């Protein structure tokens, strides 16, 4: 069973700090990775995608991918209370002719003013 | 541009019945994906349709099926409902597929009694 694992949290950080969210995946064949943010009672929204080893930066967000370690992370710099949400990590993999998108159960982030 | 719409927003059914949920994607988007979200299992990918063809599929039983029409609107059907099918069902649309930026609808809350 292919899995994506995340620490459920809650992860609590003070405003202005760096929040570090981590994710591991079991399928070495996964090629594409995604971070979604979901506010309570709302639908998920994509904040970052990453396909190659290394770092990818977008504003205050940096996604990091290490395929050898099967590890994906999301760093949020200068965390704001508005970043308080559940962050979902997802990995895409293909088995046979069709692909699947597997999500972790999410890490709840709380940013304290 | 109008967002993704889903109907109905809430639904109550009894075990053994079947249900059909509807999703209208963002204009111009050809890909529609369906997801099930529960507190215990988190967000799980059901399937993706692109240009009226099922292109990707998650690990759900055959009771879960879908289709897509020529205008990209999609329906999802669940037959022989079980208590465990109670969940929030989300659909998402994108221009190109599950590795594109997906835009989620507000979801349909299904309760099976």
PDB file of C-alpha atoms in Angstrom:
ATOM      1  CA  UNK A   1       0.000   0.000   0.000  1.00  0.00           C
ATOM      2  CA  UNK A   2       1.568   3.262  -1.143  1.00  0.00           C
ATOM      3  CA  UNK A   3       1.555   5.847   1.597  1.00  0.00           C
ATOM      4  CA  UNK A   4       2.360   9.443   2.371  1.00  0.00           C
ATOM      5  CA  UNK A   5       3.125  10.125   6.013  1.00  0.00           C
ATOM      6  CA  UNK A   6       2.904  13.407   7.863  1.00  0.00           C
ATOM      7  CA  UNK A   7       3.092  14.360  11.507  1.00  0.00           C
ATOM      8  CA  UNK A   8      -0.471  15.305  12.429  1.00  0.00           C
ATOM      9  CA  UNK A   9       0.665  18.033  14.814  1.00  0.00           C
ATOM     10  CA  UNK A  10      -0.494  20.432  15.919  1.00  0.00           C
ATOM     11  CA  UNK A  11       2.666  22.320  15.127  1.00  0.00           C
ATOM     12  CA  UNK A  12       2.697  25.587  16.991  1.00  0.00           C
ATOM     13  CA  UNK A  13       5.083  28.404  16.049  1.00  0.00           C
ATOM     14  CA  UNK A  14       5.237  32.069  17.073  1.00  0.00           C
ATOM     15  CA  UNK A  15       4.461  34.772  14.548  1.00  0.00           C
ATOM     16  CA  UNK A  16       7.516  35.618  12.474  1.00  0.00           C
ATOM     17  CA  UNK A  17       9.188  32.241  12.980  1.00  0.00           C
ATOM     18  CA  UNK A  18       9.929  29.584  10.370  1.00  0.00           C
ATOM     19  CA  UNK A  19       7.442  26.722  10.238  1.00  0.00           C
ATOM     20  CA  UNK A  20       8.839  23.423   8.976  1.00  0.00           C
ATOM     21  CA  UNK A  21       6.437  20.787   7.714  1.00  0.00           C
ATOM     22  CA  UNK A  22       7.654  17.341   6.751  1.00  0.00           C
ATOM     23  CA  UNK A  23       6.381  14.465   4.678  1.00  0.00           C
ATOM     24  CA  UNK A  24       7.706  11.046   3.663  1.00  0.00           C
ATOM     25  CA  UNK A  25       6.435   8.805   0.892  1.00  0.00           C
ATOM     26  CA  UNK A  26       6.734   5.097   0.333  1.00  0.00           C
ATOM     27  CA  UNK A  27       6.682   4.754  -3.456  1.00  0.00           C
ATOM     28  CA  UNK A  28      10.059   5.371  -5.084  1.00  0.00           C
ATOM     29  CA  UNK A  29       8.249   5.704  -8.404  1.00  0.00           C
ATOM     30  CA  UNK A  30       6.547   8.945  -7.354  1.00  0.00           C
ATOM     31  CA  UNK A  31       7.662  11.833  -9.503  1.00  0.00           C
ATOM     32  CA  UNK A  32       5.471  14.787  -8.584  1.00  0.00           C
ATOM     33  CA  UNK A  33       4.787  16.233  -5.160  1.00  0.00           C
ATOM     34  CA  UNK A  34       2.359  18.837  -3.927  1.00  0.00           C
ATOM     35  CA  UNK A  35       1.575  20.885  -0.858  1.00  0.00           C
ATOM     36  CA  UNK A  36      -2.021  21.923  -0.288  1.00  0.00           C
ATOM     37  CA  UNK A  37      -3.328  24.238   2.394  1.00  0.00           C
ATOM     38  CA  UNK A  38      -6.762  23.708   3.885  1.00  0.00           C
ATOM     39  CA  UNK A  39      -8.367  26.183   6.230  1.00  0.00           C
ATOM     40  CA  UNK A  40     -10.925  24.810   8.658  1.00  0.00           C
ATOM     41  CA  UNK A  41     -14.261  24.288   6.890  1.00  0.00           C
ATOM     42  CA  UNK A  42     -12.792  25.206   3.513  1.00  0.00           C
ATOM     43  CA  UNK A  43     -11.567  23.274   0.482  1.00  0.00           C
ATOM     44  CA  UNK A  44      -7.874  22.587  -0.175  1.00  0.00           C
ATOM     45  CA  UNK A  45      -5.826  24.947  -2.310  1.00  0.00           C
ATOM     46  CA  UNK A  46      -2.516  24.199  -3.980  1.00  0.00           C
ATOM     47  CA  UNK A  47       0.380  26.272  -2.669  1.00  0.00           C
ATOM     48  CA  UNK A  48       3.451  24.484  -4.057  1.00  0.00           C
ATOM     49  CA  UNK A  49       4.390  21.720  -6.450  1.00  0.00           C
ATOM     50  CA  UNK A  50       7.866  20.221  -6.828  1.00  0.00           C
ATOM     51  CA  UNK A  51       9.228  17.676  -9.284  1.00  0.00           C
ATOM     52  CA  UNK A  52      13.028  17.802  -9.003  1.00  0.00           C
ATOM     53  CA  UNK A  53      15.437  17.260  -6.163  1.00  0.00           C
ATOM     54  CA  UNK A  54      16.378  20.434  -4.352  1.00  0.00           C
ATOM     55  CA  UNK A  55      14.576  23.562  -3.291  1.00  0.00           C
ATOM     56  CA  UNK A  56      11.803  25.544  -4.916  1.00  0.00           C
ATOM     57  CA  UNK A  57      10.918  28.943  -3.557  1.00  0.00           C
ATOM     58  CA  UNK A  58       7.736  30.962  -3.975  1.00  0.00           C
ATOM     59  CA  UNK A  59       7.458  34.016  -1.782  1.00  0.00           C
ATOM     60  CA  UNK A  60       7.552  32.959   1.855  1.00  0.00           C
ATOM     61  CA  UNK A  61       7.226  29.282   0.918  1.00  0.00           C
ATOM     62  CA  UNK A  62      10.059  26.891   0.086  1.00  0.00           C
ATOM     63  CA  UNK A  63       9.453  23.289  -0.903  1.00  0.00           C
ATOM     64  CA  UNK A  64      12.321  20.813  -0.603  1.00  0.00           C
ATOM     65  CA  UNK A  65      12.503  17.405  -2.248  1.00  0.00           C
ATOM     66  CA  UNK A  66      14.978  14.596  -1.594  1.00  0.00           C
ATOM     67  CA  UNK A  67      14.053  11.574  -3.708  1.00  0.00           C
ATOM     68  CA  UNK A  68      16.870   9.429  -2.305  1.00  0.00           C
ATOM     69  CA  UNK A  69      15.434   9.841   1.192  1.00  0.00           C
ATOM     70  CA  UNK A  70      11.831   9.913  -0.084  1.00  0.00           C
ATOM     71  CA  UNK A  71      11.296  13.118   1.806  1.00  0.00           C
ATOM     72  CA  UNK A  72       9.434  16.332   1.012  1.00  0.00           C
ATOM     73  CA  UNK A  73       9.268  19.391   3.210  1.00  0.00           C
ATOM     74  CA  UNK A  74       7.643  22.806   3.238  1.00  0.00           C
ATOM     75  CA  UNK A  75       9.190  25.787   4.963  1.00  0.00           C
ATOM     76  CA  UNK A  76       7.114  28.851   5.713  1.00  0.00           C
ATOM     77  CA  UNK A  77       9.228  31.889   6.545  1.00  0.00           C
ATOM     78  CA  UNK A  78       7.952  34.825   8.589  1.00  0.00           C
ATOM     79  CA  UNK A  79       4.896  32.802   9.627  1.00  0.00           C
ATOM     80  CA  UNK A  80       1.680  34.755  10.021  1.00  0.00           C
ATOM     81  CA  UNK A  81      -1.494  33.900  11.956  1.00  0.00           C
ATOM     82  CA  UNK A  82      -3.199  33.663   8.559  1.00  0.00           C
ATOM     83  CA  UNK A  83      -0.952  30.663   7.808  1.00  0.00           C
ATOM     84  CA  UNK A  84      -2.772  28.698  10.509  1.00  0.00           C
ATOM     85  CA  UNK A  85      -4.313  25.794   8.607  1.00  0.00           C
ATOM     86  CA  UNK A  86      -3.850  22.120   7.851  1.00  0.00           C
ATOM     87  CA  UNK A  87      -1.158  21.403   5.284  1.00  0.00           C
ATOM     88  CA  UNK A  88      -1.570  18.335   3.089  1.00  0.00           C
ATOM     89  CA  UNK A  89       1.308  16.669   1.300  1.00  0.00           C
ATOM     90  CA  UNK A  90       0.509  14.640  -1.830  1.00  0.00           C
ATOM     91  CA  UNK A  91       2.508  12.405  -4.150  1.00  0.00           C
ATOM     92  CA  UNK A  92       1.588  11.300  -7.625  1.00  0.00           C
ATOM     93  CA  UNK A  93       2.482   7.831  -8.806  1.00  0.00           C
ATOM     94  CA  UNK A  94       1.617   5.609 -11.704  1.00  0.00           C
ATOM     95  CA  UNK A  95       0.716   1.943 -11.533  1.00  0.00           C
ATOM     96  CA  UNK A  96       0.045   0.394 -14.868  1.00  0.00           C
ATOM     97  CA  UNK A  97      -1.738   2.788 -17.172  1.00  0.00           C
ATOM     98  CA  UNK A  98      -3.325   5.078 -14.637  1.00  0.00           C
ATOM     99  CA  UNK A  99      -2.037   7.508 -12.071  1.00  0.00           C
ATOM    100  CA  UNK A 100      -3.020   8.042  -8.486  1.00  0.00           C
ATOM    101  CA  UNK A 101      -2.638  11.001  -6.174  1.00  0.00           C
ATOM    102  CA  UNK A 102      -1.967   9.967  -2.584  1.00  0.00           C
ATOM    103  CA  UNK A 103      -2.395  12.414   0.260  1.00  0.00           C
ATOM    104  CA  UNK A 104      -0.994  12.451   3.745  1.00  0.00           C
ATOM    105  CA  UNK A 105      -3.452  13.087   6.547  1.00  0.00           C
ATOM    106  CA  UNK A 106      -2.138  16.577   7.044  1.00  0.00           C
ATOM    107  CA  UNK A 107      -0.244  18.609   9.607  1.00  0.00           C
ATOM    108  CA  UNK A 108      -2.180  21.219  11.526  1.00  0.00           C
ATOM    109  CA  UNK A 109      -0.176  24.422  11.878  1.00  0.00           C
ATOM    110  CA  UNK A 110      -0.986  27.064  14.460  1.00  0.00           C
ATOM    111  CA  UNK A 111       0.808  30.410  14.299  1.00  0.00           C
ATOM    112  CA  UNK A 112       0.519  32.329  17.567  1.00  0.00           C
ATOM    113  CA  UNK A 113       0.529  36.162  17.486  1.00  0.00           C
TER     114      UNK A 113
ATOM    115  CA  UNK B   1     -14.375  33.654 -13.777  1.00  0.00           C
ATOM    116  CA  UNK B   2     -16.842  31.465 -11.916  1.00  0.00           C
ATOM    117  CA  UNK B   3     -15.355  28.836  -9.649  1.00  0.00           C
ATOM    118  CA  UNK B   4     -16.065  25.137  -9.385  1.00  0.00           C
ATOM    119  CA  UNK B   5     -19.629  24.423  -8.348  1.00  0.00           C
ATOM    120  CA  UNK B   6     -20.992  21.259  -6.795  1.00  0.00           C
ATOM    121  CA  UNK B   7     -24.557  20.158  -6.256  1.00  0.00           C
ATOM    122  CA  UNK B   8     -26.157  19.318  -3.986  1.00  0.00           C
ATOM    123  CA  UNK B   9     -24.221  20.747  -1.048  1.00  0.00           C
ATOM    124  CA  UNK B  10     -25.797  18.390   1.482  1.00  0.00           C
ATOM    125  CA  UNK B  11     -27.366  14.992   1.079  1.00  0.00           C
ATOM    126  CA  UNK B  12     -28.813  12.413   3.442  1.00  0.00           C
ATOM    127  CA  UNK B  13     -29.311   8.857   2.227  1.00  0.00           C
ATOM    128  CA  UNK B  14     -29.898   5.460   3.777  1.00  0.00           C
ATOM    129  CA  UNK B  15     -27.807   2.329   3.427  1.00  0.00           C
ATOM    130  CA  UNK B  16     -28.323   0.483   0.182  1.00  0.00           C
ATOM    131  CA  UNK B  17     -29.449   3.527  -1.785  1.00  0.00           C
ATOM    132  CA  UNK B  18     -27.463   5.114  -4.552  1.00  0.00           C
ATOM    133  CA  UNK B  19     -26.482   8.726  -5.014  1.00  0.00           C
ATOM    134  CA  UNK B  20     -25.319  10.986  -7.838  1.00  0.00           C
ATOM    135  CA  UNK B  21     -23.239  14.091  -7.240  1.00  0.00           C
ATOM    136  CA  UNK B  22     -22.596  16.782  -9.806  1.00  0.00           C
ATOM    137  CA  UNK B  23     -19.622  19.034 -10.499  1.00  0.00           C
ATOM    138  CA  UNK B  24     -19.326  21.941 -12.917  1.00  0.00           C
ATOM    139  CA  UNK B  25     -15.695  22.888 -13.575  1.00  0.00           C
ATOM    140  CA  UNK B  26     -14.200  26.271 -14.265  1.00  0.00           C
ATOM    141  CA  UNK B  27     -14.874  27.291 -17.850  1.00  0.00           C
ATOM    142  CA  UNK B  28     -12.152  25.983 -20.128  1.00  0.00           C
ATOM    143  CA  UNK B  29     -10.931  23.305 -17.735  1.00  0.00           C
ATOM    144  CA  UNK B  30     -11.017  19.825 -19.247  1.00  0.00           C
ATOM    145  CA  UNK B  31      -9.931  17.842 -16.196  1.00  0.00           C
ATOM    146  CA  UNK B  32     -12.246  17.033 -13.303  1.00  0.00           C
ATOM    147  CA  UNK B  33     -11.087  14.999 -10.316  1.00  0.00           C
ATOM    148  CA  UNK B  34     -13.104  13.643  -7.425  1.00  0.00           C
ATOM    149  CA  UNK B  35     -11.975  13.206  -3.827  1.00  0.00           C
ATOM    150  CA  UNK B  36     -13.396  11.787  -0.625  1.00  0.00           C
ATOM    151  CA  UNK B  37     -12.484  13.456   2.664  1.00  0.00           C
ATOM    152  CA  UNK B  38     -13.147  11.884   6.057  1.00  0.00           C
ATOM    153  CA  UNK B  39     -11.685  12.628   9.503  1.00  0.00           C
ATOM    154  CA  UNK B  40     -10.209   9.139   9.722  1.00  0.00           C
ATOM    155  CA  UNK B  41      -8.758   8.639   6.250  1.00  0.00           C
ATOM    156  CA  UNK B  42      -8.150  12.229   5.248  1.00  0.00           C
ATOM    157  CA  UNK B  43      -8.310  13.281   1.617  1.00  0.00           C
ATOM    158  CA  UNK B  44      -8.402  10.406  -0.844  1.00  0.00           C
ATOM    159  CA  UNK B  45      -8.326  10.567  -4.624  1.00  0.00           C
ATOM    160  CA  UNK B  46     -11.204   8.783  -6.346  1.00  0.00           C
ATOM    161  CA  UNK B  47     -10.659   9.360 -10.059  1.00  0.00           C
ATOM    162  CA  UNK B  48      -9.964  11.919 -12.742  1.00  0.00           C
ATOM    163  CA  UNK B  49     -11.768  12.518 -16.009  1.00  0.00           C
ATOM    164  CA  UNK B  50     -10.272  14.350 -18.943  1.00  0.00           C
ATOM    165  CA  UNK B  51     -12.171  14.947 -22.161  1.00  0.00           C
ATOM    166  CA  UNK B  52     -14.854  12.430 -21.173  1.00  0.00           C
ATOM    167  CA  UNK B  53     -12.349   9.639 -20.415  1.00  0.00           C
ATOM    168  CA  UNK B  54     -11.306   8.313 -17.035  1.00  0.00           C
ATOM    169  CA  UNK B  55      -7.581   8.907 -17.013  1.00  0.00           C
ATOM    170  CA  UNK B  56      -6.515   8.244 -13.438  1.00  0.00           C
ATOM    171  CA  UNK B  57      -8.031   6.214 -10.630  1.00  0.00           C
ATOM    172  CA  UNK B  58      -7.530   5.770  -6.897  1.00  0.00           C
ATOM    173  CA  UNK B  59      -8.109   2.705  -4.776  1.00  0.00           C
ATOM    174  CA  UNK B  60     -11.859   2.660  -4.379  1.00  0.00           C
ATOM    175  CA  UNK B  61     -14.316  -0.176  -5.067  1.00  0.00           C
ATOM    176  CA  UNK B  62     -16.379  -0.332  -8.210  1.00  0.00           C
ATOM    177  CA  UNK B  63     -19.402   1.062  -6.352  1.00  0.00           C
ATOM    178  CA  UNK B  64     -17.810   4.429  -6.994  1.00  0.00           C
ATOM    179  CA  UNK B  65     -18.073   5.487 -10.603  1.00  0.00           C
ATOM    180  CA  UNK B  66     -18.131   8.650 -12.587  1.00  0.00           C
ATOM    181  CA  UNK B  67     -18.541  10.170 -15.978  1.00  0.00           C
ATOM    182  CA  UNK B  68     -17.824  13.379 -17.776  1.00  0.00           C
ATOM    183  CA  UNK B  69     -19.910  15.087 -20.387  1.00  0.00           C
ATOM    184  CA  UNK B  70     -18.801  16.918 -23.500  1.00  0.00           C
ATOM    185  CA  UNK B  71     -19.125  20.270 -21.684  1.00  0.00           C
ATOM    186  CA  UNK B  72     -16.674  18.931 -19.025  1.00  0.00           C
ATOM    187  CA  UNK B  73     -19.344  18.749 -16.339  1.00  0.00           C
ATOM    188  CA  UNK B  74     -18.914  15.579 -14.312  1.00  0.00           C
ATOM    189  CA  UNK B  75     -21.043  13.329 -12.184  1.00  0.00           C
ATOM    190  CA  UNK B  76     -20.016  10.834  -9.556  1.00  0.00           C
ATOM    191  CA  UNK B  77     -22.230   7.933  -8.586  1.00  0.00           C
ATOM    192  CA  UNK B  78     -22.054   5.745  -5.514  1.00  0.00           C
ATOM    193  CA  UNK B  79     -24.210   2.641  -5.537  1.00  0.00           C
ATOM    194  CA  UNK B  80     -25.288   0.465  -2.620  1.00  0.00           C
ATOM    195  CA  UNK B  81     -24.353   3.068  -0.044  1.00  0.00           C
ATOM    196  CA  UNK B  82     -22.612   1.991   3.153  1.00  0.00           C
ATOM    197  CA  UNK B  83     -22.324   3.860   6.444  1.00  0.00           C
ATOM    198  CA  UNK B  84     -18.616   4.342   5.745  1.00  0.00           C
ATOM    199  CA  UNK B  85     -19.418   6.338   2.614  1.00  0.00           C
ATOM    200  CA  UNK B  86     -20.436   9.276   4.800  1.00  0.00           C
ATOM    201  CA  UNK B  87     -17.928  11.941   3.860  1.00  0.00           C
ATOM    202  CA  UNK B  88     -17.272  15.238   2.189  1.00  0.00           C
ATOM    203  CA  UNK B  89     -16.954  14.697  -1.553  1.00  0.00           C
ATOM    204  CA  UNK B  90     -14.868  17.277  -3.316  1.00  0.00           C
ATOM    205  CA  UNK B  91     -14.335  17.825  -6.971  1.00  0.00           C
ATOM    206  CA  UNK B  92     -11.512  19.814  -8.482  1.00  0.00           C
ATOM    207  CA  UNK B  93     -10.946  21.119 -11.974  1.00  0.00           C
ATOM    208  CA  UNK B  94      -7.763  22.006 -13.812  1.00  0.00           C
ATOM    209  CA  UNK B  95      -6.713  22.753 -17.360  1.00  0.00           C
ATOM    210  CA  UNK B  96      -4.496  19.715 -17.757  1.00  0.00           C
ATOM    211  CA  UNK B  97      -4.847  17.182 -14.975  1.00  0.00           C
ATOM    212  CA  UNK B  98      -3.950  16.167 -11.439  1.00  0.00           C
ATOM    213  CA  UNK B  99      -0.409  17.560 -11.682  1.00  0.00           C
ATOM    214  CA  UNK B 100      -1.771  20.963 -12.738  1.00  0.00           C
ATOM    215  CA  UNK B 101      -3.057  23.543 -10.300  1.00  0.00           C
ATOM    216  CA  UNK B 102      -6.393  22.120  -9.230  1.00  0.00           C
ATOM    217  CA  UNK B 103      -9.234  24.332  -8.053  1.00  0.00           C
ATOM    218  CA  UNK B 104     -11.557  22.695  -5.592  1.00  0.00           C
ATOM    219  CA  UNK B 105     -15.276  23.140  -5.272  1.00  0.00           C
ATOM    220  CA  UNK B 106     -17.037  23.603  -1.914  1.00  0.00           C
ATOM    221  CA  UNK B 107     -17.921  19.920  -1.676  1.00  0.00           C
ATOM    222  CA  UNK B 108     -21.012  17.806  -1.113  1.00  0.00           C
ATOM    223  CA  UNK B 109     -21.544  16.551   2.421  1.00  0.00           C
ATOM    224  CA  UNK B 110     -23.040  13.051   2.212  1.00  0.00           C
ATOM    225  CA  UNK B 111     -24.505  11.421   5.275  1.00  0.00           C
ATOM    226  CA  UNK B 112     -25.511   7.773   5.099  1.00  0.00           C
ATOM    227  CA  UNK B 113     -27.924   6.582   7.789  1.00  0.00           C
TER     228      UNK B 113
END
